[in-house]
mmCIF file of C-alpha atoms in Angstrom:
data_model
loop_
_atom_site.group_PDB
_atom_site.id
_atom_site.type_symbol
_atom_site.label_atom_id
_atom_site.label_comp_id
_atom_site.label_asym_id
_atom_site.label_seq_id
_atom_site.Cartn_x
_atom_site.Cartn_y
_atom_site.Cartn_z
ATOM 1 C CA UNK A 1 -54.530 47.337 29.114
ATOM 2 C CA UNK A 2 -57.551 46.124 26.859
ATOM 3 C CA UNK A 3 -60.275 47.872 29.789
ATOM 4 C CA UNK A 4 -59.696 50.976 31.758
ATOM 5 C CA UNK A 5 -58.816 49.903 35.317
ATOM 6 C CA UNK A 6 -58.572 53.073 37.574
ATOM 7 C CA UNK A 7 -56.306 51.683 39.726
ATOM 8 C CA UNK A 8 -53.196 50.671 37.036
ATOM 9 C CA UNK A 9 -54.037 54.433 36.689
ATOM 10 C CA UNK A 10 -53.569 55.997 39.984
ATOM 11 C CA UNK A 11 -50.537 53.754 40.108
ATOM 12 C CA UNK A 12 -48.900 55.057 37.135
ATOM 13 C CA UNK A 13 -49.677 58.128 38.186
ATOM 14 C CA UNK A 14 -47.744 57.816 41.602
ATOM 15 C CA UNK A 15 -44.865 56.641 39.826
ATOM 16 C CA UNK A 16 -45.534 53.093 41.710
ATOM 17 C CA UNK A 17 -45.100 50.843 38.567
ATOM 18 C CA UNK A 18 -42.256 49.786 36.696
ATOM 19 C CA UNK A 19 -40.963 47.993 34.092
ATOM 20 C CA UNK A 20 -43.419 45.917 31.639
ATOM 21 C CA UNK A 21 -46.549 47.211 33.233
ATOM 22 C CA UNK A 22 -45.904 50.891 33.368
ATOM 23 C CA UNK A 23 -45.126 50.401 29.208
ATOM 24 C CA UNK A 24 -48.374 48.701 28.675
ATOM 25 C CA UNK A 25 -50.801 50.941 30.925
ATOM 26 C CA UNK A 26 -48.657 53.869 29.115
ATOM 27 C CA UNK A 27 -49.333 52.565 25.624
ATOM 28 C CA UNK A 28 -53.070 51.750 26.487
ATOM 29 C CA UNK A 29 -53.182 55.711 27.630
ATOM 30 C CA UNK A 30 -51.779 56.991 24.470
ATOM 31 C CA UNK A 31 -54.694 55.509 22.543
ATOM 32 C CA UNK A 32 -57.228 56.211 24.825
ATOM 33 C CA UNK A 33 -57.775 59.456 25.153
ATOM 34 C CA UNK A 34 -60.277 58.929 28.321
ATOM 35 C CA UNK A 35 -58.044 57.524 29.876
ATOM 36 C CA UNK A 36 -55.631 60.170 29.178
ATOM 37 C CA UNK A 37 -57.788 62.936 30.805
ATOM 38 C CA UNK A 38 -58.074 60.826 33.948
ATOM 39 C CA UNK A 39 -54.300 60.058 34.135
ATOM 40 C CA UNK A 40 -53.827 63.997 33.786
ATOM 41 C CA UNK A 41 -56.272 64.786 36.577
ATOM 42 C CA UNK A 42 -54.627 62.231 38.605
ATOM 43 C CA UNK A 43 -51.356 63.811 38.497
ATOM 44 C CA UNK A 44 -52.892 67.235 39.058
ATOM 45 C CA UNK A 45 -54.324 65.799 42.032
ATOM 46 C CA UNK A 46 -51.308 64.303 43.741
ATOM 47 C CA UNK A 47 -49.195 67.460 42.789
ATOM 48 C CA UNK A 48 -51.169 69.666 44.771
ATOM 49 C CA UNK A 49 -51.619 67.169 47.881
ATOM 50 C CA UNK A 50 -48.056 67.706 47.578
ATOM 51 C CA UNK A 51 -47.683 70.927 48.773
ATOM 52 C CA UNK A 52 -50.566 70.746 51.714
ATOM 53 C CA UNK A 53 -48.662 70.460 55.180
ATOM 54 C CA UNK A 54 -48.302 67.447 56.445
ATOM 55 C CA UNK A 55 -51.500 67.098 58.588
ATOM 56 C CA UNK A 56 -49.621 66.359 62.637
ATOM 57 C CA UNK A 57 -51.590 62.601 64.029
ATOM 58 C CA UNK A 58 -53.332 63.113 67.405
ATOM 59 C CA UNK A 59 -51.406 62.537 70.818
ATOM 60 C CA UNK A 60 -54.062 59.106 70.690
ATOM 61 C CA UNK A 61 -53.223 58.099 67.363
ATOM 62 C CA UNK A 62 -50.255 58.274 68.249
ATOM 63 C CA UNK A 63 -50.324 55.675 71.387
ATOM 64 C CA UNK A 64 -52.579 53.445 69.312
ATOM 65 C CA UNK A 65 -49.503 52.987 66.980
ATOM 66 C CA UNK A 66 -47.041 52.896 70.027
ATOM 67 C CA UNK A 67 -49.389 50.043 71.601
ATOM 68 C CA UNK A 68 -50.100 48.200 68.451
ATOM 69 C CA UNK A 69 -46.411 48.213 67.912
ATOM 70 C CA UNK A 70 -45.413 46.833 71.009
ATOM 71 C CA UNK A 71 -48.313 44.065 70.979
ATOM 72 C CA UNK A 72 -46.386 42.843 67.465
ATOM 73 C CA UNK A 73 -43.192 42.832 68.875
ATOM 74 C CA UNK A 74 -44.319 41.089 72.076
ATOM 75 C CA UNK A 75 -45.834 37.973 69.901
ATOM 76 C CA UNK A 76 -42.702 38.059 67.302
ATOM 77 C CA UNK A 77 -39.973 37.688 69.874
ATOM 78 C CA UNK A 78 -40.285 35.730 73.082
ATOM 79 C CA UNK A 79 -39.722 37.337 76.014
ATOM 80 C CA UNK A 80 -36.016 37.254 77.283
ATOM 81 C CA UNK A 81 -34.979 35.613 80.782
ATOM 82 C CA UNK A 82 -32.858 37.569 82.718
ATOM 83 C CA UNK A 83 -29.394 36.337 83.182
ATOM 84 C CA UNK A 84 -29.885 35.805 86.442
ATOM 85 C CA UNK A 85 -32.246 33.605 86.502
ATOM 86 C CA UNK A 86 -30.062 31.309 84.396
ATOM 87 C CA UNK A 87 -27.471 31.924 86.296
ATOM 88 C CA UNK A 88 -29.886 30.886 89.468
ATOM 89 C CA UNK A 89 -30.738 27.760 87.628
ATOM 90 C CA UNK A 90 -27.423 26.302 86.671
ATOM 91 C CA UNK A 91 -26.458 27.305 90.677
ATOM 92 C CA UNK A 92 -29.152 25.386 91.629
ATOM 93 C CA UNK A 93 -28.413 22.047 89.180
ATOM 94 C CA UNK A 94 -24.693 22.387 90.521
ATOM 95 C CA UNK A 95 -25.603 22.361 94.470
ATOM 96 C CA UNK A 96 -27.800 19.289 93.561
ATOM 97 C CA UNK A 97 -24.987 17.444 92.036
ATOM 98 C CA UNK A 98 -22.753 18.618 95.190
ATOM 99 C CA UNK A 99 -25.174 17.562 97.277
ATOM 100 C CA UNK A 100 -25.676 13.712 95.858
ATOM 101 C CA UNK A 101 -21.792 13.313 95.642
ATOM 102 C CA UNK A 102 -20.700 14.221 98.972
ATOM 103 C CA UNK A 103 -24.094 11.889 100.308
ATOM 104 C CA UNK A 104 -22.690 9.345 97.829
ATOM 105 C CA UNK A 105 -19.456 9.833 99.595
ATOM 106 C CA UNK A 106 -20.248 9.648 103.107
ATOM 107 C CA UNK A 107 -22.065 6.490 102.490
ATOM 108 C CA UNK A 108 -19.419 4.832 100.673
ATOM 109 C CA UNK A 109 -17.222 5.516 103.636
ATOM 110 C CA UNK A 110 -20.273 4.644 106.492
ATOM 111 C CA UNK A 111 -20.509 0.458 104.572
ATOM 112 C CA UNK A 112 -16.759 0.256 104.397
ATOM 113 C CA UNK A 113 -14.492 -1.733 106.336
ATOM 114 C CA UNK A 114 -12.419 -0.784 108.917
ATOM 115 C CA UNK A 115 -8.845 -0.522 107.875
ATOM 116 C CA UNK A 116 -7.027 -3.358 109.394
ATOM 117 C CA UNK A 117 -2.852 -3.467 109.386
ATOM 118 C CA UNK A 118 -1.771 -5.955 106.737
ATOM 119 C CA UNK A 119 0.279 -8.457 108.942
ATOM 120 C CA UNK A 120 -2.923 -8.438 112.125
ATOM 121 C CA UNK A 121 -5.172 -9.514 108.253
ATOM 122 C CA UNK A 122 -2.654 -12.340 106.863
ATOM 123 C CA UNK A 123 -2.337 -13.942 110.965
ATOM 124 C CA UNK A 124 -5.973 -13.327 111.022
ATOM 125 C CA UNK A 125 -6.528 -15.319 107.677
ATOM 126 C CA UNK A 126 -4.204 -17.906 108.423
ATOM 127 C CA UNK A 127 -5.785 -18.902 111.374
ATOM 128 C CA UNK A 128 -9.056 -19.234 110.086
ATOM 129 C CA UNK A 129 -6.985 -21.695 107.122
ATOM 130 C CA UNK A 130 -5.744 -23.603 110.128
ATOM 131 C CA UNK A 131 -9.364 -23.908 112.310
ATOM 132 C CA UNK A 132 -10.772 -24.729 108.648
ATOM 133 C CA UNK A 133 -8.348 -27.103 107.605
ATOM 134 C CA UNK A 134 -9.891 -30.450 109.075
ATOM 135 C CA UNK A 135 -12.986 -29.758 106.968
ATOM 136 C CA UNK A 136 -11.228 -29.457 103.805
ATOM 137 C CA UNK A 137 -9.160 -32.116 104.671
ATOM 138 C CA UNK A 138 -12.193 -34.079 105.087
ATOM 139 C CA UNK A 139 -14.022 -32.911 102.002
ATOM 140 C CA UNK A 140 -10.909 -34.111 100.027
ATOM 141 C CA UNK A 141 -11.027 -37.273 101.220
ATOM 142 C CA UNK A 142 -14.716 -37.631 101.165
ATOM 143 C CA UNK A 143 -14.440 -36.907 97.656
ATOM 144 C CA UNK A 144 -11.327 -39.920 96.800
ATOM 145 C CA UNK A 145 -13.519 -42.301 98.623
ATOM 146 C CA UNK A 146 -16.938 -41.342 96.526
ATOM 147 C CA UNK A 147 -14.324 -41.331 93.304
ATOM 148 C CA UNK A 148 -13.594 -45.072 93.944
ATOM 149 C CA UNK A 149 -16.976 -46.004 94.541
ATOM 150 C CA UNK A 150 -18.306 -44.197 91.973
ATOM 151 C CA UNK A 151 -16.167 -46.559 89.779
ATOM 152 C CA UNK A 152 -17.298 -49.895 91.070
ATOM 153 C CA UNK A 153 -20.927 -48.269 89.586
ATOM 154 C CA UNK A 154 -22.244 -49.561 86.309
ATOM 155 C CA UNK A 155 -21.681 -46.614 83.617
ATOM 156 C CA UNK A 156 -25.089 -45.452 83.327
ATOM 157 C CA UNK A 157 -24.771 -42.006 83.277
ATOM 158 C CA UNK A 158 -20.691 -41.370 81.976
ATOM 159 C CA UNK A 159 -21.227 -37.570 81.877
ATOM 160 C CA UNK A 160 -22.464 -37.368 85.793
ATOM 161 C CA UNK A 161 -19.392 -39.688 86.698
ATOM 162 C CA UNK A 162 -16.993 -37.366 84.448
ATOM 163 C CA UNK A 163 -17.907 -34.612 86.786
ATOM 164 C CA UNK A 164 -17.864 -36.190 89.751
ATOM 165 C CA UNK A 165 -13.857 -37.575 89.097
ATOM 166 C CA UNK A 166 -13.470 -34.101 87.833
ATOM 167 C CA UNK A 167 -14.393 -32.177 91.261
ATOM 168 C CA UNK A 168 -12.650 -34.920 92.755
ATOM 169 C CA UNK A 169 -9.019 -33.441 91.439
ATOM 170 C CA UNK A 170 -10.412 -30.592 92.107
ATOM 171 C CA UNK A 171 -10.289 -31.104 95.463
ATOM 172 C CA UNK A 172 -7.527 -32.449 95.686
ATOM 173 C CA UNK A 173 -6.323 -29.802 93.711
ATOM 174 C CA UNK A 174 -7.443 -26.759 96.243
ATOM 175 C CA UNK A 175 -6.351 -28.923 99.495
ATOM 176 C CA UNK A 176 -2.855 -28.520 98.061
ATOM 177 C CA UNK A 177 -3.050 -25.313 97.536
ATOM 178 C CA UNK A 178 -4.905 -24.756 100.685
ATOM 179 C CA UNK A 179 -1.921 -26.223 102.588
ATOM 180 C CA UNK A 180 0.769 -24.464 100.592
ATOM 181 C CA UNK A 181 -1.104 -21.295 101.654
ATOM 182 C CA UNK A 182 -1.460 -22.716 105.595
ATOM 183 C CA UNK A 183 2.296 -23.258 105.780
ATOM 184 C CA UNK A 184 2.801 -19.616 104.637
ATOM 185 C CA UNK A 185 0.751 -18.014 106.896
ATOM 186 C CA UNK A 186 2.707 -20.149 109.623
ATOM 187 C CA UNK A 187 5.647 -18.871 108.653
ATOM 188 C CA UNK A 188 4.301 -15.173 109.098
ATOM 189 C CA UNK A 189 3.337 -15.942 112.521
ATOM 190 C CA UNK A 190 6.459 -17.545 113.676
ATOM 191 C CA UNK A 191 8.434 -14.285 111.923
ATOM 192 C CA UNK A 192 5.257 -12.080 113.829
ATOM 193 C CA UNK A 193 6.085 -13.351 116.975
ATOM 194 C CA UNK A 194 10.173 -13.443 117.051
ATOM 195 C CA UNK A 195 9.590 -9.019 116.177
ATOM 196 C CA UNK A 196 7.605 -8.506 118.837
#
């Protein structure tokens, strides 16, 4: 300590320093012999505000701690929800999702079909095979005859008359298949009608 400082003083004093600074304020004091006298005084001092009784704080010092307390540990912490009002929360996410899933459900159920026995839906289908029949019948045909003339047609375009011979088969393809399917449903009629 090259200057006096009263306060490295009143610290060494209280016993508040330690370590490399209490050794150098100590060595500074043993040379000094000011600063000796004051360090002496100083521990005089606090030896006799030792004894005095420890002075009792007013009844509104007292609340000014309690309130200045509380007003710390209201802006450190937030404030806590009660359970129950989680609890209300969640109850009221998990009647909304109750709510949308049994709407969901009822209209699911109000746009579908009405359940129909399997053999009334395969007579039901096969007749409207049979009433169609002449019109794919007649689209297959329509399609052969537009095939052939389509070939007495310069080759302008051989991609557009590639497709066209290509649906062609096609149709031929699906009439067969269309009357494969006809003849089945006939025979589920006949078999329909000799049960009942």
């Amino acid at each position: 300590m090259s200057a006096c400082d009263p306060r490295e003083l009143v610290l060494l004093a209280a016993a508040e320093l330690d370590g490399a600074a209490r050794r150098r304020i100590e060595a500074h004091v043993a040379e000094c012999p000011r600063c000796a006298a004051e360090l002496q005084a100083l521990r005089q001092g606090l030896a006799l505000a030792a004894r005095l009784p420890a002075p009792e704080p007013s009844p509104e010092a007292i609340d000014r701690v309690r309130r200045a307390a509380l007003g710390a540990l209201a802006r450190r912490r937030p404030a806590r929800r009660p359970r129950i009002a989680i609890l209300r929360r969640y109850a009221l996410t998990a009647a909304a999702a109750l709510v949308a899933l049994v709407g969901w459900s009822l209209v699911q159920q109000w746009f579908a079909p009405d359940p129909v026995p399997p053999g009334h839906v395969a007579v039901a289908d096969g007749r409207e095979l049979t009433h169609n029949w002449d019109r794919w019948q007649n689209a297959v045909t329509d399609s052969a005859v537009l095939t052939e003339e389509l070939g007495t047609l310069q080759q302008s375009d051989p991609w557009t008359l590639a497709e066209i011979r290509l649906a062609g088969s096609a149709s031929q393809k699906a009439g067969d298949e269309l009357q494969e399917i006809i003849e089945h449903v006939e025979l589920i009629e006949h078999d329909a009608a000799d049960g009942s």
